[in-house]
Coordinates of C-alpha atoms in Angstrom, one line a residue:
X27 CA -80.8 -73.4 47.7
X28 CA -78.8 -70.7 46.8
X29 CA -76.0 -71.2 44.3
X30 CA -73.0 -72.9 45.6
X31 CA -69.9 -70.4 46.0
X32 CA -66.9 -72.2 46.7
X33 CA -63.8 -71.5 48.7
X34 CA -60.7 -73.9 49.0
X35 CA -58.6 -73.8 52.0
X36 CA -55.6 -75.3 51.0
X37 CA -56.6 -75.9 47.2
X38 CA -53.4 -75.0 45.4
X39 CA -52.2 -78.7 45.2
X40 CA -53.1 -82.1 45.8
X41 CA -56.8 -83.4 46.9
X42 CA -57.5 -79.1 47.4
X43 CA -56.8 -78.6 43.7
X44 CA -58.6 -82.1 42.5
X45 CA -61.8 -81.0 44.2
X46 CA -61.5 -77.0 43.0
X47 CA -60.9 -79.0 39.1
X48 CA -64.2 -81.0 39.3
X49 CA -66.5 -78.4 41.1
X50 CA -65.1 -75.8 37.9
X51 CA -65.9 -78.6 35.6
X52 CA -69.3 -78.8 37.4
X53 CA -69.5 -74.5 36.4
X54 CA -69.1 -73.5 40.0
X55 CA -67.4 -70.4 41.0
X56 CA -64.4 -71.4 43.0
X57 CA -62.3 -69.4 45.4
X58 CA -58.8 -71.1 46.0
X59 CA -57.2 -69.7 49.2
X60 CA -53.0 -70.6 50.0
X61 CA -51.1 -69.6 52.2
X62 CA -49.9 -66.3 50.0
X63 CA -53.3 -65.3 48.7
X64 CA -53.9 -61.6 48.9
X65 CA -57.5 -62.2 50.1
X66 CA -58.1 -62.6 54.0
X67 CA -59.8 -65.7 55.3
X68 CA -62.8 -63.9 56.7
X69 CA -63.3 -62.1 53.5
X70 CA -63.3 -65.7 51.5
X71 CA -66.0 -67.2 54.2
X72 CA -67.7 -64.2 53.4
X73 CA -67.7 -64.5 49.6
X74 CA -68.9 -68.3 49.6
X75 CA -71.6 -70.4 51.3
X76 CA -69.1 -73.9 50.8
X77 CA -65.9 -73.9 52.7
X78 CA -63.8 -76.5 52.0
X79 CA -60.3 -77.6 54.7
X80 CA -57.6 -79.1 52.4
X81 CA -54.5 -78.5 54.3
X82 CA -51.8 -81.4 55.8
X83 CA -53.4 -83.4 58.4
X84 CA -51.2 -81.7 61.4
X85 CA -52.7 -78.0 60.3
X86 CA -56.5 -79.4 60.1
X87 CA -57.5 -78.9 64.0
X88 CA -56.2 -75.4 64.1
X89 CA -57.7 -74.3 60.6
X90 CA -60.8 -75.1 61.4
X91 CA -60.9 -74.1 65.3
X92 CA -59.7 -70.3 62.8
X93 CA -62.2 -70.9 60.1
X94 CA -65.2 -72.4 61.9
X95 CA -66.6 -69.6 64.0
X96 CA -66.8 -67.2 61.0
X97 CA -69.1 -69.6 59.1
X98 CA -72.9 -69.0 59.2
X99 CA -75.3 -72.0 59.8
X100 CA -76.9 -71.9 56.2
X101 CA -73.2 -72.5 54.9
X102 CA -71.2 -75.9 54.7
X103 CA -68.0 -76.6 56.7
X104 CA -66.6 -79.5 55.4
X105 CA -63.1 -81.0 54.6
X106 CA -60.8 -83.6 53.1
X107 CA -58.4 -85.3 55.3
X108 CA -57.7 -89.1 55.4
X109 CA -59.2 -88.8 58.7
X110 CA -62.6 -87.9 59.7
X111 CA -63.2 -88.6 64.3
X112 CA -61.0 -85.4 65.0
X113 CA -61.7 -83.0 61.8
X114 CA -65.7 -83.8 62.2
X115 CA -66.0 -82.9 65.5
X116 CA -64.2 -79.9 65.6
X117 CA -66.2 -78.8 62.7
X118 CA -69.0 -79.4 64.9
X119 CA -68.0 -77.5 68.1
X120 CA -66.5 -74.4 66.1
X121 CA -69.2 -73.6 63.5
X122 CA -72.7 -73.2 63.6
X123 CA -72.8 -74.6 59.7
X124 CA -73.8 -77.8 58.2
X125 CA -71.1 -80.4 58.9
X126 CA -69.8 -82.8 56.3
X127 CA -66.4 -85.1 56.2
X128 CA -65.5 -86.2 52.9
X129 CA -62.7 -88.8 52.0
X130 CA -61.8 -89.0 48.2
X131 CA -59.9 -92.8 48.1
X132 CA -57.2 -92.0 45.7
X133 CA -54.4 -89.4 44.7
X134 CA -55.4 -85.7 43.3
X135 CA -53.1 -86.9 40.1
X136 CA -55.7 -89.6 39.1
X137 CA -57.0 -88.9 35.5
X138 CA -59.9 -90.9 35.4
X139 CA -61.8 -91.2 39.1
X140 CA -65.1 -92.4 37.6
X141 CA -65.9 -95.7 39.8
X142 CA -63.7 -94.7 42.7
X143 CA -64.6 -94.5 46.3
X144 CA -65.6 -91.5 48.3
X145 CA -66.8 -91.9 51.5
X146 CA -69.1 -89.0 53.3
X147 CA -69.4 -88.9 56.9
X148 CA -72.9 -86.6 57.2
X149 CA -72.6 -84.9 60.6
X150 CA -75.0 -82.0 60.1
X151 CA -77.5 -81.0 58.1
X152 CA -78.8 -82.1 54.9
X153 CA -79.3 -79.4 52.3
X154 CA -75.5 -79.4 51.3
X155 CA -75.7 -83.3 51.9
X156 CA -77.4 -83.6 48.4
X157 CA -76.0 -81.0 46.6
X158 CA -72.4 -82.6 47.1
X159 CA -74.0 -86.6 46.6
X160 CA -74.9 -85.5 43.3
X161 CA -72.1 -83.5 41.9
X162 CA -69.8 -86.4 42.8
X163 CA -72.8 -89.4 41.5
X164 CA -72.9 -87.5 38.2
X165 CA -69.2 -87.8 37.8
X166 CA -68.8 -91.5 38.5
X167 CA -67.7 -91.8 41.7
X168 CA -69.1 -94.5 44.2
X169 CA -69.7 -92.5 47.2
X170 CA -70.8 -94.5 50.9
X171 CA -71.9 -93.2 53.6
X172 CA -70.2 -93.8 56.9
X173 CA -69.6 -92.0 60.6
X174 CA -66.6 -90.8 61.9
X175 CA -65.8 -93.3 63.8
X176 CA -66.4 -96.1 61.0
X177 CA -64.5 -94.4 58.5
X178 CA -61.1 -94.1 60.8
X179 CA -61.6 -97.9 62.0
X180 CA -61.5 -98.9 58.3
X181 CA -58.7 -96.4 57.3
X182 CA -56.9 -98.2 59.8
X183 CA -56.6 -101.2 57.6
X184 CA -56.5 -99.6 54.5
X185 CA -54.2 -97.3 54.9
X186 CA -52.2 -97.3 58.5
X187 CA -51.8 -101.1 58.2
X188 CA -50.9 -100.4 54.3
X189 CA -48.3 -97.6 55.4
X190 CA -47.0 -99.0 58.0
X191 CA -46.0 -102.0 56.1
X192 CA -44.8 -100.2 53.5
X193 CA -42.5 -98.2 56.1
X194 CA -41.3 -101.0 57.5
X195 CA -39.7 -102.6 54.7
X196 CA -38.0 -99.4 53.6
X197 CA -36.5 -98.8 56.8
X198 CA -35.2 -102.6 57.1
X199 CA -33.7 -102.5 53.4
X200 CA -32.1 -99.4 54.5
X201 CA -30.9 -101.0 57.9
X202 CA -29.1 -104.0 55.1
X203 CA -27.1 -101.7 53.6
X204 CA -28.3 -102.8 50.3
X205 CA -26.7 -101.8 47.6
X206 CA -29.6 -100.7 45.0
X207 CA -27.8 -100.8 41.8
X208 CA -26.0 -104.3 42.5
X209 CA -29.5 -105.9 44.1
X210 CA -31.6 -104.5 41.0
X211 CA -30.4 -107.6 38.9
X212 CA -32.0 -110.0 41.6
X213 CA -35.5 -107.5 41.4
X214 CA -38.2 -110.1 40.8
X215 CA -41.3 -107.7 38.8
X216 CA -43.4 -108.1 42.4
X217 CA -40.5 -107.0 44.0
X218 CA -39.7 -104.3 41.8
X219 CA -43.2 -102.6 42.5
X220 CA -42.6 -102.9 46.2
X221 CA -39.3 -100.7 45.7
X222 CA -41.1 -98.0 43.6
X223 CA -44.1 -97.9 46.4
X224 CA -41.6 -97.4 49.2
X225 CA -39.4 -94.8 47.1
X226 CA -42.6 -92.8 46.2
X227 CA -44.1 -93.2 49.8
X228 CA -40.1 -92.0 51.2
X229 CA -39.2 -89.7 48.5
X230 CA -42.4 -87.6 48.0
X231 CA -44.7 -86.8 50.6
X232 CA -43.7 -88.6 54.0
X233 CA -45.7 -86.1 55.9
X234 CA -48.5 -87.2 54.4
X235 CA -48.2 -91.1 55.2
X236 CA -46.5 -89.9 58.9
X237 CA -49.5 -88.1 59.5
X238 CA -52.0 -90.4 58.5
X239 CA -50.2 -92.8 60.8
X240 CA -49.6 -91.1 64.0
X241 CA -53.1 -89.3 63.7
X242 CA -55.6 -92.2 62.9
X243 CA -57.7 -93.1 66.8
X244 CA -56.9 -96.6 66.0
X245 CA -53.1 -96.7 65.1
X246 CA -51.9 -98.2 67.7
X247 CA -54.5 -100.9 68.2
X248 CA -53.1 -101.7 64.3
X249 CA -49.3 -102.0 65.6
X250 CA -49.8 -104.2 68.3
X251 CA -51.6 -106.5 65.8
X252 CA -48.8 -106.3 63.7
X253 CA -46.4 -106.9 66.1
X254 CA -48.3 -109.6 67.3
X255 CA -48.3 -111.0 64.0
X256 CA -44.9 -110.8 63.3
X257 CA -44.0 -112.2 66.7
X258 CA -45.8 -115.3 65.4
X259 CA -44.3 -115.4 62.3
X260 CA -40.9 -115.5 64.0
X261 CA -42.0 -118.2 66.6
X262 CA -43.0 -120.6 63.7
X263 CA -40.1 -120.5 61.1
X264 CA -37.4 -120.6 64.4
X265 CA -36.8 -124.1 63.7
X266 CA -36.7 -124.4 60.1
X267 CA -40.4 -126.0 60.5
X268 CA -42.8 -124.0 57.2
X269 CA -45.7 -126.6 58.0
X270 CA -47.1 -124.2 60.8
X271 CA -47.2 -121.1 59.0
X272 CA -48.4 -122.7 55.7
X273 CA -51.5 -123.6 57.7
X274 CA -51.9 -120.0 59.3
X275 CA -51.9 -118.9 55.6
X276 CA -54.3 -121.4 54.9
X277 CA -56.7 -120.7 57.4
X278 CA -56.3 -116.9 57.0
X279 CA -57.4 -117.6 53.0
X280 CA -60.2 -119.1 54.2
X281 CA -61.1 -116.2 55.9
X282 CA -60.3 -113.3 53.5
X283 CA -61.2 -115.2 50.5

């Protein structure tokens, strides 16, 4: 295999700018492309044989319907998005190159990333397959295997279901009228945490929870669970009655734990 030339679609900040870090560290050459780089995007597929889409969610699907057909079929296409049905097969219908989705599990501001989760969704070709695997094994990260489809089912759990939580207590304490300052001297420590989540998740990057979302296949099957569920909830405790939902808890412990 050639050596790997690397370009970075989006790789100024977050996951774009992670990834660019650890292939440098790995002594690849590394091409970051943004939106005001003097370098055209043909002339960066031309210059590397890995081209990697790191842009918001809502600008993958027209990135790579632009970036896909200029990429040769003994290059990679692959990308970085917290969802992989949509990106993966537009990969695959716009570029004659091998195909791979790739999921990092945590935040591009993570110091130390040995023994987190990666998850690869392989779509085509295998060449590139093990050159990534083992740039990312030798640097401590637990990488599984997964398609599409079983990638965005999970995500809905881990991170719609998360999210939507998240967002739903933040819009309710803003719906109180709560007064921050006065309710901080009733914070229990749990409680605290769930106040810096919700201002980091509001104050930060909403696009990127909003996108991940209203763009994940199975959100909405997730909200009409959790509508179900708090449905339920509200049925039980209507009558002052805690017996009902402490066996609900129960048997839900039984099944998680």
């Amino acid at each position: 295999m050639k050596e790997a030339v690397i370009g970075i679609i989006g790789g100024t900040g977050g996951m774009g700018r992670w990834f660019a870090e650890l292939l440098q560290k790995e002594g690849c050459t590394v091409h970051i492309w943004g939106r005001k780089s003097p370098m055209s995007i043909k002339d960066l597929v031309d210059l590397c044989n890995v081209l990697v889409i790191s842009v918001p969610i809502s600008a993958t699907a027209e990135m790579i319907k632009k970036v896909g057909p200029l990429v040769s079929s003994d290059k990679l296409l692959m990308d970085l998005t917290s969802i992989k049905k949509e990106p993966v097969e537009l990969m695959l219908a716009h570029s004659q190159a091998d195909v791979i989705g790739c999921h990092p599990l945590f935040g591009p501001l993570l110091e130390e990333v040995k023994g987190q989760n990666v998850v690869l969704c392989p779509a085509r070709g295998k060449k590139w397959l093990v050159w990534l695997k083992s740039i990312l094994n030798r640097n401590g990260l637990v990488v599984t295997e997964k398609t599409p489809e079983e990638h965005d089912e999970m995500m809905a759990i881990v991170q719609v279901l998360n999210h939507l939580n998240t967002i739903s207590l933040g819009l309710v304490l803003a719906e109180t009228g709560i007064d921050f300052v006065e309710a901080s001297k009733f914070f229990t420590p749990i409680f605290h945490k769930k106040v810096e989540i919700i201002k980091k998740v509001f104050t930060e990057n909403p696009g990127l929870y909003t996108d991940i979302i209203t763009h994940n296949p199975s959100t909405e099957k997730m909200i009409d669970l959790y509508a179900k569920i708090l449905a339920d909830i509200r049925s039980t405790v209507k009558w002052g009655d805690g017996s009902r939902l402490k066996e609900e808890m129960e048997k839900a412990a039984r099944k998680l734990f």
